[in-house]
């Protein structure tokens, strides 16, 4: 019951330290900016996980108050998914930024603010339908107590297909894209080390 919140609290503290490091004025470059944005999203993700136990009893006989039910219906779903997707997009962009550095091709470089804005729009826009999947209703003859109810929109076949698309398409696409970019990055790094080693050997023989 308390394992997840404990892990999230520890992660939150460690991520806070990372954020302070990335925000150091001496660290310049878009890569550090992306790391800062990614860490902020991780802090939000971990903060939500810290309050995970408060949403466990929304469907039991002891109905919860409005803030707790709201947390379960929207924060632990919509906001959590947005943060998760944003973190994944930041990871992709960071790897891509490293590839640009290795290839030394600034033509492939995009403005940081444009990239960040695009990631925010994608992260939020992708999960907007989730906001219409649940509604909060007060329990009859039980003032101050609420439950989460699935809407007609959530029962529609189109919403079910949407959920399947989110779970399969996005998760697998992001996963394989990260793997693919990491493979390119490792290959380029090995090529860089090989060239550097060749130059060093050439200088030593002169």
PDB file of C-alpha atoms in Angstrom:
ATOM      1  CA  UNK A   1       0.000   0.000   0.000  1.00  0.00           C
ATOM      2  CA  UNK A   2       2.802   2.408   0.889  1.00  0.00           C
ATOM      3  CA  UNK A   3       5.512   0.990  -1.398  1.00  0.00           C
ATOM      4  CA  UNK A   4       4.584   3.121  -4.436  1.00  0.00           C
ATOM      5  CA  UNK A   5       4.322   6.423  -2.465  1.00  0.00           C
ATOM      6  CA  UNK A   6       7.667   5.719  -0.764  1.00  0.00           C
ATOM      7  CA  UNK A   7       9.395   5.072  -4.087  1.00  0.00           C
ATOM      8  CA  UNK A   8       7.793   8.208  -5.555  1.00  0.00           C
ATOM      9  CA  UNK A   9       8.919  10.376  -2.624  1.00  0.00           C
ATOM     10  CA  UNK A  10      12.515   9.160  -2.976  1.00  0.00           C
ATOM     11  CA  UNK A  11      12.340   9.666  -6.738  1.00  0.00           C
ATOM     12  CA  UNK A  12      10.891  13.147  -6.252  1.00  0.00           C
ATOM     13  CA  UNK A  13      13.793  14.166  -3.995  1.00  0.00           C
ATOM     14  CA  UNK A  14      16.410  12.778  -6.405  1.00  0.00           C
ATOM     15  CA  UNK A  15      14.732  14.405  -9.413  1.00  0.00           C
ATOM     16  CA  UNK A  16      14.659  17.724  -7.540  1.00  0.00           C
ATOM     17  CA  UNK A  17      18.442  17.490  -7.190  1.00  0.00           C
ATOM     18  CA  UNK A  18      18.747  16.716 -10.907  1.00  0.00           C
ATOM     19  CA  UNK A  19      16.632  19.743 -11.751  1.00  0.00           C
ATOM     20  CA  UNK A  20      18.882  22.036  -9.707  1.00  0.00           C
ATOM     21  CA  UNK A  21      21.881  20.663 -11.601  1.00  0.00           C
ATOM     22  CA  UNK A  22      20.290  21.123 -15.035  1.00  0.00           C
ATOM     23  CA  UNK A  23      19.223  24.683 -14.190  1.00  0.00           C
ATOM     24  CA  UNK A  24      22.817  25.661 -13.465  1.00  0.00           C
ATOM     25  CA  UNK A  25      23.584  28.744 -15.629  1.00  0.00           C
ATOM     26  CA  UNK A  26      26.953  27.215 -16.528  1.00  0.00           C
ATOM     27  CA  UNK A  27      25.221  24.368 -18.341  1.00  0.00           C
ATOM     28  CA  UNK A  28      24.271  25.775 -21.714  1.00  0.00           C
ATOM     29  CA  UNK A  29      22.764  24.112 -24.746  1.00  0.00           C
ATOM     30  CA  UNK A  30      19.375  22.782 -25.726  1.00  0.00           C
ATOM     31  CA  UNK A  31      20.124  19.318 -24.348  1.00  0.00           C
ATOM     32  CA  UNK A  32      20.142  20.638 -20.780  1.00  0.00           C
ATOM     33  CA  UNK A  33      16.922  22.546 -21.454  1.00  0.00           C
ATOM     34  CA  UNK A  34      15.255  19.344 -22.612  1.00  0.00           C
ATOM     35  CA  UNK A  35      16.577  17.552 -19.545  1.00  0.00           C
ATOM     36  CA  UNK A  36      15.112  20.301 -17.348  1.00  0.00           C
ATOM     37  CA  UNK A  37      11.715  20.014 -19.028  1.00  0.00           C
ATOM     38  CA  UNK A  38      11.847  16.217 -18.743  1.00  0.00           C
ATOM     39  CA  UNK A  39      12.736  16.439 -15.048  1.00  0.00           C
ATOM     40  CA  UNK A  40       9.826  18.810 -14.386  1.00  0.00           C
ATOM     41  CA  UNK A  41       7.461  16.306 -15.983  1.00  0.00           C
ATOM     42  CA  UNK A  42       9.014  13.532 -13.902  1.00  0.00           C
ATOM     43  CA  UNK A  43       8.453  15.581 -10.748  1.00  0.00           C
ATOM     44  CA  UNK A  44       4.774  15.947 -11.675  1.00  0.00           C
ATOM     45  CA  UNK A  45       4.541  12.213 -12.419  1.00  0.00           C
ATOM     46  CA  UNK A  46       6.149  11.314  -9.078  1.00  0.00           C
ATOM     47  CA  UNK A  47       4.037  13.832  -7.156  1.00  0.00           C
ATOM     48  CA  UNK A  48       0.883  12.167  -8.479  1.00  0.00           C
ATOM     49  CA  UNK A  49       2.263   8.758  -7.562  1.00  0.00           C
ATOM     50  CA  UNK A  50       2.923   9.968  -4.024  1.00  0.00           C
ATOM     51  CA  UNK A  51      -0.822  10.395  -3.465  1.00  0.00           C
ATOM     52  CA  UNK A  52      -1.691   7.079  -5.114  1.00  0.00           C
ATOM     53  CA  UNK A  53      -3.284   5.528  -1.950  1.00  0.00           C
ATOM     54  CA  UNK A  54      -5.900   8.281  -1.769  1.00  0.00           C
ATOM     55  CA  UNK A  55      -7.555   7.001  -4.941  1.00  0.00           C
ATOM     56  CA  UNK A  56      -7.789   3.337  -3.983  1.00  0.00           C
ATOM     57  CA  UNK A  57     -11.123   3.523  -2.201  1.00  0.00           C
ATOM     58  CA  UNK A  58     -13.240   5.470  -4.699  1.00  0.00           C
ATOM     59  CA  UNK A  59     -15.355   2.414  -5.538  1.00  0.00           C
ATOM     60  CA  UNK A  60     -15.661   0.903  -2.069  1.00  0.00           C
ATOM     61  CA  UNK A  61     -18.551   1.338   0.383  1.00  0.00           C
ATOM     62  CA  UNK A  62     -16.817   4.298   2.031  1.00  0.00           C
ATOM     63  CA  UNK A  63     -17.263   6.935  -0.670  1.00  0.00           C
ATOM     64  CA  UNK A  64     -14.651   9.630  -0.926  1.00  0.00           C
ATOM     65  CA  UNK A  65     -14.776  13.405  -0.834  1.00  0.00           C
ATOM     66  CA  UNK A  66     -14.828  15.456  -4.039  1.00  0.00           C
ATOM     67  CA  UNK A  67     -11.054  16.283  -4.103  1.00  0.00           C
ATOM     68  CA  UNK A  68     -10.091  12.613  -3.794  1.00  0.00           C
ATOM     69  CA  UNK A  69     -12.578  11.501  -6.462  1.00  0.00           C
ATOM     70  CA  UNK A  70     -11.439  14.341  -8.743  1.00  0.00           C
ATOM     71  CA  UNK A  71      -7.849  13.181  -8.272  1.00  0.00           C
ATOM     72  CA  UNK A  72      -8.811   9.646  -9.268  1.00  0.00           C
ATOM     73  CA  UNK A  73     -10.982  10.668 -12.230  1.00  0.00           C
ATOM     74  CA  UNK A  74      -8.740  13.282 -13.844  1.00  0.00           C
ATOM     75  CA  UNK A  75      -5.343  13.809 -12.193  1.00  0.00           C
ATOM     76  CA  UNK A  76      -4.393  10.138 -11.978  1.00  0.00           C
ATOM     77  CA  UNK A  77      -5.520   9.550 -15.541  1.00  0.00           C
ATOM     78  CA  UNK A  78      -5.320  12.598 -17.812  1.00  0.00           C
ATOM     79  CA  UNK A  79      -2.510  14.519 -16.089  1.00  0.00           C
ATOM     80  CA  UNK A  80      -0.498  11.367 -15.389  1.00  0.00           C
ATOM     81  CA  UNK A  81      -0.747  10.200 -19.018  1.00  0.00           C
ATOM     82  CA  UNK A  82       0.225  13.651 -20.303  1.00  0.00           C
ATOM     83  CA  UNK A  83       3.295  13.711 -18.051  1.00  0.00           C
ATOM     84  CA  UNK A  84       4.275  10.178 -19.089  1.00  0.00           C
ATOM     85  CA  UNK A  85       3.996  10.954 -22.810  1.00  0.00           C
ATOM     86  CA  UNK A  86       5.889  14.235 -22.412  1.00  0.00           C
ATOM     87  CA  UNK A  87       8.726  12.408 -20.620  1.00  0.00           C
ATOM     88  CA  UNK A  88       8.932   9.897 -23.472  1.00  0.00           C
ATOM     89  CA  UNK A  89       8.966  12.680 -26.086  1.00  0.00           C
ATOM     90  CA  UNK A  90      11.723  14.497 -24.179  1.00  0.00           C
ATOM     91  CA  UNK A  91      13.782  11.302 -24.164  1.00  0.00           C
ATOM     92  CA  UNK A  92      13.410  11.039 -27.936  1.00  0.00           C
ATOM     93  CA  UNK A  93      14.355  14.684 -28.470  1.00  0.00           C
ATOM     94  CA  UNK A  94      17.416  14.388 -26.201  1.00  0.00           C
ATOM     95  CA  UNK A  95      18.692  11.389 -28.183  1.00  0.00           C
ATOM     96  CA  UNK A  96      17.991  13.231 -31.456  1.00  0.00           C
ATOM     97  CA  UNK A  97      19.878  16.288 -30.163  1.00  0.00           C
ATOM     98  CA  UNK A  98      22.891  14.115 -29.347  1.00  0.00           C
ATOM     99  CA  UNK A  99      22.808  12.634 -32.847  1.00  0.00           C
ATOM    100  CA  UNK A 100      22.882  16.134 -34.335  1.00  0.00           C
ATOM    101  CA  UNK A 101      25.972  16.915 -32.252  1.00  0.00           C
ATOM    102  CA  UNK A 102      27.758  13.763 -33.484  1.00  0.00           C
ATOM    103  CA  UNK A 103      26.782  14.342 -37.120  1.00  0.00           C
ATOM    104  CA  UNK A 104      27.638  18.050 -36.748  1.00  0.00           C
ATOM    105  CA  UNK A 105      24.703  19.015 -38.946  1.00  0.00           C
ATOM    106  CA  UNK A 106      23.019  22.156 -37.670  1.00  0.00           C
ATOM    107  CA  UNK A 107      20.541  22.096 -40.559  1.00  0.00           C
ATOM    108  CA  UNK A 108      18.712  19.324 -38.679  1.00  0.00           C
ATOM    109  CA  UNK A 109      18.543  21.424 -35.524  1.00  0.00           C
ATOM    110  CA  UNK A 110      15.159  22.856 -34.499  1.00  0.00           C
ATOM    111  CA  UNK A 111      14.422  25.810 -32.235  1.00  0.00           C
ATOM    112  CA  UNK A 112      14.085  24.744 -28.610  1.00  0.00           C
ATOM    113  CA  UNK A 113      10.880  26.699 -27.957  1.00  0.00           C
ATOM    114  CA  UNK A 114       9.192  25.300 -31.068  1.00  0.00           C
ATOM    115  CA  UNK A 115      10.123  21.724 -30.138  1.00  0.00           C
ATOM    116  CA  UNK A 116       9.017  22.188 -26.518  1.00  0.00           C
ATOM    117  CA  UNK A 117       5.717  23.778 -27.544  1.00  0.00           C
ATOM    118  CA  UNK A 118       5.068  20.942 -30.003  1.00  0.00           C
ATOM    119  CA  UNK A 119       5.726  18.330 -27.323  1.00  0.00           C
ATOM    120  CA  UNK A 120       3.369  20.059 -24.878  1.00  0.00           C
ATOM    121  CA  UNK A 121       0.591  20.259 -27.482  1.00  0.00           C
ATOM    122  CA  UNK A 122       1.062  16.598 -28.441  1.00  0.00           C
ATOM    123  CA  UNK A 123       1.166  15.459 -24.813  1.00  0.00           C
ATOM    124  CA  UNK A 124      -2.022  17.279 -23.861  1.00  0.00           C
ATOM    125  CA  UNK A 125      -3.934  16.944 -27.130  1.00  0.00           C
ATOM    126  CA  UNK A 126      -3.439  13.195 -27.384  1.00  0.00           C
ATOM    127  CA  UNK A 127      -5.270  12.525 -24.129  1.00  0.00           C
ATOM    128  CA  UNK A 128      -8.052  15.145 -24.222  1.00  0.00           C
ATOM    129  CA  UNK A 129     -10.747  12.471 -24.912  1.00  0.00           C
ATOM    130  CA  UNK A 130      -9.980  10.991 -21.484  1.00  0.00           C
ATOM    131  CA  UNK A 131     -11.433  14.118 -19.887  1.00  0.00           C
ATOM    132  CA  UNK A 132     -14.827  13.182 -21.311  1.00  0.00           C
ATOM    133  CA  UNK A 133     -14.673   9.535 -20.252  1.00  0.00           C
ATOM    134  CA  UNK A 134     -15.527  10.086 -16.589  1.00  0.00           C
ATOM    135  CA  UNK A 135     -17.906  12.245 -14.616  1.00  0.00           C
ATOM    136  CA  UNK A 136     -18.231  12.891 -10.900  1.00  0.00           C
ATOM    137  CA  UNK A 137     -21.624  12.455  -9.268  1.00  0.00           C
ATOM    138  CA  UNK A 138     -22.765  13.055  -5.734  1.00  0.00           C
ATOM    139  CA  UNK A 139     -24.230  10.039  -3.959  1.00  0.00           C
ATOM    140  CA  UNK A 140     -28.034  10.412  -3.482  1.00  0.00           C
ATOM    141  CA  UNK A 141     -29.004  10.892   0.149  1.00  0.00           C
ATOM    142  CA  UNK A 142     -25.320  11.100   1.061  1.00  0.00           C
ATOM    143  CA  UNK A 143     -24.247  14.749   0.802  1.00  0.00           C
ATOM    144  CA  UNK A 144     -20.536  15.452   0.489  1.00  0.00           C
ATOM    145  CA  UNK A 145     -19.740  11.966  -0.874  1.00  0.00           C
ATOM    146  CA  UNK A 146     -18.981  11.358  -4.557  1.00  0.00           C
ATOM    147  CA  UNK A 147     -18.206   8.577  -7.032  1.00  0.00           C
ATOM    148  CA  UNK A 148     -16.673   8.370 -10.505  1.00  0.00           C
ATOM    149  CA  UNK A 149     -19.121   7.335 -13.238  1.00  0.00           C
ATOM    150  CA  UNK A 150     -18.238   6.338 -16.801  1.00  0.00           C
ATOM    151  CA  UNK A 151     -19.979   8.552 -19.346  1.00  0.00           C
ATOM    152  CA  UNK A 152     -21.833   7.437 -22.470  1.00  0.00           C
ATOM    153  CA  UNK A 153     -18.881   8.791 -24.423  1.00  0.00           C
ATOM    154  CA  UNK A 154     -16.592   6.271 -22.662  1.00  0.00           C
ATOM    155  CA  UNK A 155     -18.939   3.427 -23.556  1.00  0.00           C
ATOM    156  CA  UNK A 156     -18.876   4.208 -27.270  1.00  0.00           C
ATOM    157  CA  UNK A 157     -16.944   1.911 -29.617  1.00  0.00           C
ATOM    158  CA  UNK A 158     -14.911   4.855 -30.890  1.00  0.00           C
ATOM    159  CA  UNK A 159     -13.615   5.547 -27.370  1.00  0.00           C
ATOM    160  CA  UNK A 160     -12.683   1.887 -26.911  1.00  0.00           C
ATOM    161  CA  UNK A 161     -10.775   1.998 -30.201  1.00  0.00           C
ATOM    162  CA  UNK A 162      -9.092   5.213 -29.071  1.00  0.00           C
ATOM    163  CA  UNK A 163      -7.927   3.555 -25.845  1.00  0.00           C
ATOM    164  CA  UNK A 164      -6.561   0.636 -27.826  1.00  0.00           C
ATOM    165  CA  UNK A 165      -4.716   3.020 -30.122  1.00  0.00           C
ATOM    166  CA  UNK A 166      -3.182   4.832 -27.153  1.00  0.00           C
ATOM    167  CA  UNK A 167      -2.058   1.647 -25.446  1.00  0.00           C
ATOM    168  CA  UNK A 168      -0.652  -0.084 -28.505  1.00  0.00           C
ATOM    169  CA  UNK A 169       0.318   2.476 -31.141  1.00  0.00           C
ATOM    170  CA  UNK A 170       1.786   5.213 -28.964  1.00  0.00           C
ATOM    171  CA  UNK A 171       3.532   3.007 -26.403  1.00  0.00           C
ATOM    172  CA  UNK A 172       5.086   0.692 -28.978  1.00  0.00           C
ATOM    173  CA  UNK A 173       5.951   3.525 -31.358  1.00  0.00           C
ATOM    174  CA  UNK A 174       7.721   5.503 -28.644  1.00  0.00           C
ATOM    175  CA  UNK A 175       9.475   2.368 -27.351  1.00  0.00           C
ATOM    176  CA  UNK A 176      10.838   1.275 -30.721  1.00  0.00           C
ATOM    177  CA  UNK A 177      11.723   4.831 -31.741  1.00  0.00           C
ATOM    178  CA  UNK A 178      13.819   5.266 -28.597  1.00  0.00           C
ATOM    179  CA  UNK A 179      15.554   1.934 -29.262  1.00  0.00           C
ATOM    180  CA  UNK A 180      16.182   2.848 -32.929  1.00  0.00           C
ATOM    181  CA  UNK A 181      17.638   6.269 -32.087  1.00  0.00           C
ATOM    182  CA  UNK A 182      19.814   4.780 -29.354  1.00  0.00           C
ATOM    183  CA  UNK A 183      21.183   2.226 -31.814  1.00  0.00           C
ATOM    184  CA  UNK A 184      22.057   5.043 -34.234  1.00  0.00           C
ATOM    185  CA  UNK A 185      23.648   6.986 -31.389  1.00  0.00           C
ATOM    186  CA  UNK A 186      25.761   4.019 -30.249  1.00  0.00           C
ATOM    187  CA  UNK A 187      26.859   3.271 -33.821  1.00  0.00           C
ATOM    188  CA  UNK A 188      27.867   6.886 -34.397  1.00  0.00           C
ATOM    189  CA  UNK A 189      29.686   7.037 -31.063  1.00  0.00           C
ATOM    190  CA  UNK A 190      31.646   3.874 -31.881  1.00  0.00           C
ATOM    191  CA  UNK A 191      32.538   5.365 -35.253  1.00  0.00           C
ATOM    192  CA  UNK A 192      33.697   8.536 -33.505  1.00  0.00           C
ATOM    193  CA  UNK A 193      35.891   6.550 -31.082  1.00  0.00           C
ATOM    194  CA  UNK A 194      37.357   4.540 -33.967  1.00  0.00           C
ATOM    195  CA  UNK A 195      38.311   7.705 -35.867  1.00  0.00           C
ATOM    196  CA  UNK A 196      39.769   9.265 -32.734  1.00  0.00           C
ATOM    197  CA  UNK A 197      41.802   6.124 -32.058  1.00  0.00           C
ATOM    198  CA  UNK A 198      43.095   6.116 -35.673  1.00  0.00           C
ATOM    199  CA  UNK A 199      44.170   9.765 -35.403  1.00  0.00           C
ATOM    200  CA  UNK A 200      45.939   9.083 -32.111  1.00  0.00           C
ATOM    201  CA  UNK A 201      47.818   6.104 -33.544  1.00  0.00           C
ATOM    202  CA  UNK A 202      48.809   8.142 -36.631  1.00  0.00           C
ATOM    203  CA  UNK A 203      50.218  10.934 -34.465  1.00  0.00           C
ATOM    204  CA  UNK A 204      52.173   8.497 -32.316  1.00  0.00           C
ATOM    205  CA  UNK A 205      53.852   6.924 -35.355  1.00  0.00           C
ATOM    206  CA  UNK A 206      54.996  10.260 -36.752  1.00  0.00           C
TER     207      UNK A 206
END
